[in-house]
């Protein structure tokens, strides 16, 4: 089942809090993981597939790019939108992320408006609050 | 911060109305104070009332221009509102490709382009979705009253926050290149746009052609009813009879404006000449 849940994957706890807060303001329910591997474990242990994952690039154990490649190989996650949120602003990395299956790319630092704008571009309307 | 007194605020309102037809409501004193602070520091030791007085009475066009530009609303971003892409992709360009298939010309005007994101969005849309236009003579004019906004538009150089707002990552990678911390539109896309200084409420250049598509988005809402009618009447003369006018997503036109909804029953923001 797809819901208005969002998964925040970032090795920085502060960043997870900030992103989680911004997403909650947009009406999302959020869960979080500190690296790609933790995120996969979380996804596999839950019947609910988030409609969105915010993915950092540089993380220990499994980085953002490896996470994107891993989930894009599994058809059950094909509807999950992947937004890379990173301070990596090289065109080459952007292209690499998009080629691997990311839907969009947001460069840090960013405003809450820029995040909302990206979600809208990705076809994700502001989630309805319960 | 110095506060603007009633007399100075009235002077400022009149100046903005005269220069760019900006109708500043009475309750925006705080906005004027915030926007003119820096300029007042540079020119009148932080005294905003003195700044307004100087700009409105002394024959100092440069200061007047600086003040008006500081008060102007330059809010814009790439692919602002889905109606921009939708109207280009679904209606306007497909129809015009058919209507202009003999002379193969297409003329588009971004009539208040501010810092240029709208014009670049159009150039990218045409490039990505209508490759056949490479054989056509496509004119894309982007204009604004503000020289500083136009300079930025012409450079096509944007900071991170501007790049993050509305621009798909694919377009960023395809059409922009990094310049330090900023990103600049590649020459191939910049060269497709002709930038001109045009104040909508002053004289327009004689060379301004009749356009197939006019983008007049989020501008009319700042004008008085009188200025709005005057500008629309002139825009009508510069819009081909079978052309289109696109406004901002929350704007609509009165029945007397000389335009009718391009999609019957849908009263905004997409119009054709009546």
Coordinates of C-alpha atoms in Angstrom, one line a residue:
Chain A
X1 CA 0.0 0.0 0.0
X2 CA 1.3 3.5 -0.9
X3 CA 0.6 6.3 1.6
X4 CA 1.6 9.8 2.3
X5 CA 4.6 8.6 4.3
X6 CA 8.0 9.8 3.7
X7 CA 11.3 8.2 4.6
X8 CA 14.3 10.5 5.4
X9 CA 17.7 8.9 4.9
X10 CA 20.6 11.0 6.2
X11 CA 23.5 10.2 8.4
X12 CA 23.1 13.5 10.2
X13 CA 20.6 13.4 13.0
X14 CA 20.1 17.1 12.8
X15 CA 19.4 17.0 9.1
X16 CA 16.9 14.1 9.7
X17 CA 15.1 16.3 12.3
X18 CA 15.0 19.3 10.0
X19 CA 13.8 17.4 7.0
X20 CA 11.3 15.4 9.1
X21 CA 9.9 18.6 10.5
X22 CA 9.6 20.2 7.0
X23 CA 7.8 17.2 5.7
X24 CA 5.5 17.0 8.6
X25 CA 4.6 20.7 8.0
X26 CA 3.7 19.6 4.4
X27 CA 1.4 16.9 5.9
X28 CA 3.7 13.8 5.6
X29 CA 4.2 11.1 8.2
X30 CA 7.9 10.5 8.4
X31 CA 10.2 7.7 9.4
X32 CA 14.0 7.9 9.3
X33 CA 17.2 6.0 8.7
X34 CA 20.9 6.8 9.2
X35 CA 22.2 5.2 6.0
X36 CA 21.0 3.3 2.9
X37 CA 21.2 -0.2 4.5
X38 CA 19.2 0.9 7.5
X39 CA 16.6 2.3 5.1
X40 CA 16.4 -1.0 3.2
X41 CA 16.0 -2.9 6.4
X42 CA 13.2 -0.5 7.4
X43 CA 11.4 -0.8 4.1
X44 CA 11.6 -4.6 4.1
X45 CA 10.2 -4.8 7.6
X46 CA 7.2 -2.7 6.9
X47 CA 4.1 -3.5 4.6
X48 CA 3.7 0.2 4.0
X49 CA 5.8 1.7 1.2
X50 CA 6.4 5.4 1.6
X51 CA 5.4 7.6 -1.4
X52 CA 8.7 9.5 -1.0
X53 CA 12.2 9.0 0.2
X54 CA 14.6 11.9 0.7
X55 CA 18.1 10.5 0.2
X56 CA 21.4 12.0 1.3
X57 CA 24.4 11.3 -1.0
X58 CA 27.3 10.7 1.4
X59 CA 26.5 8.2 4.1
X60 CA 28.4 5.3 5.8
X61 CA 27.6 1.6 5.1
X62 CA 25.5 2.3 2.0
X63 CA 25.5 5.7 0.4
X64 CA 22.6 7.4 -1.4
X65 CA 23.6 6.3 -4.9
X66 CA 23.9 2.6 -3.8
X67 CA 20.5 2.9 -2.1
X68 CA 18.9 4.3 -5.2
X69 CA 20.3 1.5 -7.4
X70 CA 19.2 -1.1 -4.8
X71 CA 15.5 0.1 -4.6
X72 CA 15.2 0.7 -8.3
X73 CA 16.0 -3.0 -8.9
X74 CA 12.9 -4.0 -6.9
X75 CA 9.6 -3.5 -8.8
X76 CA 7.7 -3.2 -5.5
X77 CA 9.3 0.2 -4.9
X78 CA 8.8 1.6 -8.4
X79 CA 6.2 4.1 -7.3
X80 CA 8.3 5.4 -4.5
X81 CA 9.7 8.8 -5.5
X82 CA 13.3 9.4 -4.7
X83 CA 14.6 12.9 -4.0
X84 CA 18.3 13.3 -3.5
X85 CA 19.0 16.0 -0.9
X86 CA 22.7 16.7 -0.9
X87 CA 25.4 19.3 -0.6
X88 CA 27.1 17.6 -3.7
X89 CA 26.5 20.1 -6.5
X90 CA 28.5 18.6 -9.3
X91 CA 26.7 18.1 -12.6
X92 CA 28.3 14.7 -12.9
X93 CA 26.9 13.5 -9.6
X94 CA 23.5 14.9 -10.5
X95 CA 23.5 13.0 -13.8
X96 CA 24.7 9.8 -12.0
X97 CA 21.8 10.0 -9.5
X98 CA 19.2 10.6 -12.2
X99 CA 20.6 7.8 -14.3
X100 CA 20.5 5.5 -11.3
X101 CA 16.8 6.2 -10.9
X102 CA 16.4 9.3 -8.7
X103 CA 13.4 11.5 -9.6
X104 CA 14.8 14.8 -8.5
X105 CA 17.8 16.5 -6.9
X106 CA 17.8 19.2 -4.3
X107 CA 21.0 20.9 -3.3
X108 CA 21.8 22.0 0.2
X109 CA 21.3 24.5 1.6
X110 CA 17.7 24.9 0.5
X111 CA 14.6 26.7 1.6
X112 CA 11.4 25.0 2.7
X113 CA 9.7 26.6 -0.3
X114 CA 12.3 24.9 -2.6
X115 CA 11.5 21.5 -1.0
X116 CA 7.8 22.1 -1.5
X117 CA 8.5 23.2 -5.1
X118 CA 10.5 20.0 -5.8
X119 CA 7.7 17.8 -4.4
X120 CA 5.2 19.5 -6.6
X121 CA 7.4 19.0 -9.6
X122 CA 7.6 15.3 -8.7
X123 CA 3.9 15.1 -8.8
X124 CA 3.6 14.9 -5.1
X125 CA 0.8 17.2 -3.9
X126 CA 0.9 18.5 -0.4
X127 CA -0.2 15.5 1.7
X128 CA -3.6 15.8 3.5
X129 CA -3.4 15.9 7.2
X130 CA -5.3 13.2 8.9
Chain B
X1 CA 15.5 51.9 11.0
X2 CA 13.9 55.2 10.1
X3 CA 10.1 55.2 9.7
X4 CA 8.4 56.6 6.7
X5 CA 6.0 59.5 7.4
X6 CA 2.6 59.9 5.8
X7 CA 3.8 62.6 3.3
X8 CA 6.8 60.6 2.2
X9 CA 4.8 57.4 1.7
X10 CA 2.3 59.3 -0.4
X11 CA 5.2 60.7 -2.5
X12 CA 6.6 57.2 -2.8
X13 CA 3.3 55.8 -4.0
X14 CA 2.9 58.5 -6.6
X15 CA 6.5 58.0 -7.8
X16 CA 6.0 54.3 -8.2
X17 CA 2.6 54.8 -9.9
X18 CA 4.2 57.3 -12.3
X19 CA 7.3 55.3 -13.1
X20 CA 6.1 51.7 -13.3
X21 CA 2.3 51.9 -12.6
X22 CA 2.9 50.0 -9.4
X23 CA -0.1 50.6 -7.2
X24 CA 1.2 50.4 -3.6
X25 CA -1.5 49.8 -1.1
X26 CA -1.7 52.1 2.0
X27 CA -0.8 49.2 4.4
X28 CA 2.6 48.4 2.9
X29 CA 4.6 51.0 4.8
X30 CA 6.6 48.3 6.5
X31 CA 7.5 46.8 3.1
X32 CA 8.8 50.1 1.9
X33 CA 10.8 50.6 5.0
X34 CA 12.4 47.2 4.7
X35 CA 13.2 47.6 1.0
X36 CA 14.6 51.1 1.1
X37 CA 16.7 50.7 4.2
X38 CA 20.0 49.8 2.4
X39 CA 19.5 52.5 -0.2
X40 CA 18.9 55.1 2.5
X41 CA 22.1 54.1 4.2
X42 CA 24.0 54.6 1.0
X43 CA 22.5 57.9 0.0
X44 CA 20.9 59.8 2.9
X45 CA 22.6 58.5 6.2
X46 CA 19.7 56.0 6.7
X47 CA 16.9 58.5 6.5
X48 CA 14.3 56.9 4.3
X49 CA 12.1 60.1 4.2
X50 CA 15.1 62.1 2.9
X51 CA 15.8 59.4 0.3
X52 CA 12.2 59.5 -1.0
X53 CA 12.3 63.3 -1.1
X54 CA 15.6 63.4 -2.9
X55 CA 14.6 60.7 -5.5
X56 CA 11.4 62.5 -6.2
X57 CA 12.6 66.1 -6.4
X58 CA 16.2 66.2 -7.5
X59 CA 17.0 65.6 -11.2
X60 CA 18.8 62.4 -10.3
X61 CA 17.5 59.7 -12.6
X62 CA 20.0 57.2 -11.3
X63 CA 18.8 57.5 -7.7
X64 CA 15.1 57.4 -8.9
X65 CA 15.8 54.3 -10.9
X66 CA 17.6 52.7 -7.9
X67 CA 14.6 53.5 -5.6
X68 CA 12.0 52.2 -8.1
X69 CA 14.0 49.0 -8.7
X70 CA 14.4 48.5 -4.9
X71 CA 10.6 48.6 -4.6
X72 CA 9.8 46.5 -7.6
X73 CA 8.5 43.0 -7.1
X74 CA 10.9 40.6 -8.8
X75 CA 9.4 37.3 -7.6
X76 CA 9.9 34.7 -10.2
X77 CA 11.1 31.1 -10.6
X78 CA 11.6 28.5 -13.2
X79 CA 8.5 26.8 -14.6
X80 CA 6.3 28.9 -12.3
X81 CA 2.8 27.3 -12.1
X82 CA 2.0 24.1 -14.1
X83 CA -0.1 26.2 -16.5
X84 CA 3.1 27.5 -18.2
X85 CA 4.2 24.0 -19.3
X86 CA 0.7 22.8 -19.9
X87 CA -0.4 25.6 -22.1
X88 CA 2.8 25.5 -24.2
X89 CA 2.8 21.7 -24.6
X90 CA -0.9 20.9 -24.9
X91 CA -2.3 23.9 -26.7
X92 CA -0.3 26.9 -27.8
X93 CA 2.7 25.5 -29.6
X94 CA 0.9 22.5 -31.2
X95 CA -1.8 24.9 -32.6
X96 CA 0.8 27.4 -33.8
X97 CA 2.9 24.7 -35.4
X98 CA -0.1 24.0 -37.6
X99 CA -1.2 27.6 -38.2
X100 CA 2.3 28.9 -39.0
X101 CA 3.5 25.9 -41.0
X102 CA 3.9 27.9 -44.2
X103 CA 6.0 30.8 -43.0
X104 CA 7.6 28.8 -40.1
X105 CA 7.9 31.7 -37.7
X106 CA 7.0 31.8 -34.0
X107 CA 7.2 35.0 -31.9
X108 CA 7.0 34.8 -28.1
X109 CA 7.2 37.7 -25.7
X110 CA 7.9 37.4 -22.0
X111 CA 6.6 40.8 -21.2
X112 CA 7.8 41.3 -17.6
X113 CA 10.6 38.8 -17.4
X114 CA 12.2 40.1 -14.2
X115 CA 15.4 38.0 -13.8
X116 CA 14.7 35.8 -16.7
X117 CA 13.6 32.4 -15.3
X118 CA 10.3 32.5 -17.3
X119 CA 12.1 33.1 -20.6
X120 CA 14.6 30.4 -19.9
X121 CA 11.8 28.0 -19.0
X122 CA 10.1 28.7 -22.4
X123 CA 13.4 28.3 -24.3
X124 CA 14.0 24.9 -22.5
X125 CA 10.4 23.8 -23.2
X126 CA 10.7 24.5 -26.9
X127 CA 14.1 22.8 -27.1
X128 CA 13.0 19.7 -25.3
X129 CA 9.6 19.1 -26.8
X130 CA 9.5 20.7 -30.2
X131 CA 12.7 19.8 -32.1
X132 CA 11.0 20.7 -35.4
X133 CA 11.3 24.4 -34.3
X134 CA 15.0 24.2 -35.0
X135 CA 14.0 24.7 -38.7
X136 CA 11.9 27.7 -37.8
X137 CA 12.6 31.3 -37.2
X138 CA 11.8 31.5 -33.5
X139 CA 11.9 34.9 -31.8
X140 CA 11.8 35.0 -28.0
X141 CA 11.9 38.4 -26.5
X142 CA 12.2 38.9 -22.8
X143 CA 11.6 42.4 -21.4
X144 CA 11.5 44.2 -18.1
X145 CA 11.6 47.8 -17.0
X146 CA 14.5 47.1 -14.5
X147 CA 17.9 47.2 -16.0
X148 CA 19.4 45.4 -13.0
X149 CA 16.9 42.6 -13.4
X150 CA 17.6 42.5 -17.2
X151 CA 21.4 42.3 -16.6
X152 CA 20.9 39.3 -14.4
X153 CA 18.5 37.7 -16.9
X154 CA 20.9 38.3 -19.7
X155 CA 23.8 36.7 -17.8
X156 CA 21.5 33.8 -17.0
X157 CA 23.5 33.3 -13.8
X158 CA 21.6 32.0 -10.8
X159 CA 22.4 31.0 -7.2
X160 CA 21.6 27.8 -5.5
X161 CA 18.2 28.8 -4.1
X162 CA 17.0 30.1 -7.5
X163 CA 18.2 26.8 -9.1
X164 CA 16.4 24.8 -6.5
X165 CA 13.1 26.5 -7.2
X166 CA 11.2 24.9 -10.0
X167 CA 14.0 23.8 -12.3
X168 CA 14.0 20.0 -12.9
X169 CA 17.4 18.5 -12.2
X170 CA 17.5 17.1 -15.8
X171 CA 17.2 20.7 -17.1
X172 CA 19.9 21.9 -14.7
X173 CA 22.3 19.3 -16.0
X174 CA 21.4 19.8 -19.7
X175 CA 21.2 23.6 -19.9
X176 CA 23.3 25.0 -17.2
X177 CA 27.0 25.0 -16.2
X178 CA 28.6 25.6 -12.9
X179 CA 30.3 28.9 -12.4
X180 CA 31.8 28.7 -8.9
X181 CA 28.8 28.6 -6.5
X182 CA 26.4 29.8 -9.2
X183 CA 25.0 28.2 -12.3
X184 CA 24.9 29.9 -15.7
X185 CA 22.7 29.0 -18.6
X186 CA 24.8 27.6 -21.5
X187 CA 25.3 30.0 -24.4
X188 CA 23.2 27.8 -26.7
X189 CA 20.1 28.6 -24.6
X190 CA 21.0 32.2 -23.7
X191 CA 21.5 33.1 -27.4
X192 CA 17.9 32.1 -28.1
X193 CA 16.5 34.9 -26.0
X194 CA 16.7 38.6 -26.9
X195 CA 16.5 40.8 -23.9
X196 CA 15.1 44.3 -24.1
X197 CA 14.3 47.1 -21.7
X198 CA 10.6 47.9 -22.0
X199 CA 8.5 49.7 -19.4
X200 CA 5.0 48.5 -20.0
X201 CA 3.5 51.9 -19.1
X202 CA 5.9 54.0 -21.1
X203 CA 6.7 54.1 -24.9
X204 CA 7.2 50.7 -26.5
X205 CA 9.9 50.3 -29.2
X206 CA 8.6 50.7 -32.7
X207 CA 10.4 47.6 -33.6
X208 CA 8.3 45.4 -31.3
X209 CA 6.6 42.9 -33.5
X210 CA 3.2 41.2 -33.3
X211 CA 3.5 38.1 -31.2
X212 CA 2.0 34.6 -31.3
X213 CA 2.3 34.2 -27.6
X214 CA 2.5 36.9 -25.0
X215 CA 3.3 36.1 -21.4
X216 CA 2.1 38.8 -19.1
X217 CA 2.2 36.9 -15.8
X218 CA 1.8 38.3 -12.3
X219 CA 2.1 41.9 -13.4
X220 CA -1.4 43.3 -14.0
X221 CA -2.3 42.6 -10.4
X222 CA 0.0 45.4 -9.3
X223 CA -1.5 47.9 -11.7
X224 CA -4.5 50.3 -11.1
X225 CA -7.6 49.4 -13.2
X226 CA -6.8 52.3 -15.5
X227 CA -3.2 51.3 -16.2
X228 CA -4.3 47.7 -16.5
X229 CA -6.8 48.5 -19.3
X230 CA -4.2 50.7 -21.0
X231 CA -1.5 48.0 -21.0
X232 CA -4.0 45.3 -22.1
X233 CA -5.2 47.4 -25.1
X234 CA -1.6 47.8 -26.2
X235 CA -0.8 44.1 -25.6
X236 CA -3.9 43.3 -27.8
X237 CA -2.3 45.3 -30.7
X238 CA 0.8 43.2 -30.3
X239 CA -0.9 39.9 -30.2
X240 CA -1.7 38.1 -33.4
X241 CA -5.5 37.5 -33.9
X242 CA -5.0 33.8 -33.5
X243 CA -2.3 34.2 -30.9
X244 CA -2.4 33.7 -27.1
X245 CA -2.1 35.6 -23.9
X246 CA -1.0 33.9 -20.7
X247 CA -1.4 35.5 -17.3
X248 CA -0.4 34.4 -13.8
X249 CA -2.2 31.4 -12.5
X250 CA -4.5 33.4 -10.2
X251 CA -5.2 36.2 -12.6
X252 CA -8.2 36.7 -14.8
X253 CA -9.5 39.3 -17.3
X254 CA -12.6 41.4 -17.5
X255 CA -14.9 40.7 -20.5
X256 CA -14.0 44.2 -21.9
X257 CA -10.3 43.4 -22.0
X258 CA -10.3 42.4 -25.7
X259 CA -9.5 38.7 -24.9
X260 CA -11.6 35.7 -24.4
X261 CA -10.7 32.4 -22.6
X262 CA -8.6 30.2 -24.9
X263 CA -10.4 27.2 -23.5
X264 CA -14.1 27.9 -23.4
X265 CA -15.5 27.9 -19.9
X266 CA -12.1 28.1 -18.3
X267 CA -11.8 31.7 -17.3
X268 CA -8.2 32.0 -16.3
X269 CA -5.4 32.5 -16.9
X270 CA -5.1 31.6 -20.6
X271 CA -6.7 33.8 -23.3
X272 CA -7.0 34.5 -27.0
X273 CA -8.0 37.8 -28.7
X274 CA -11.7 38.3 -28.9

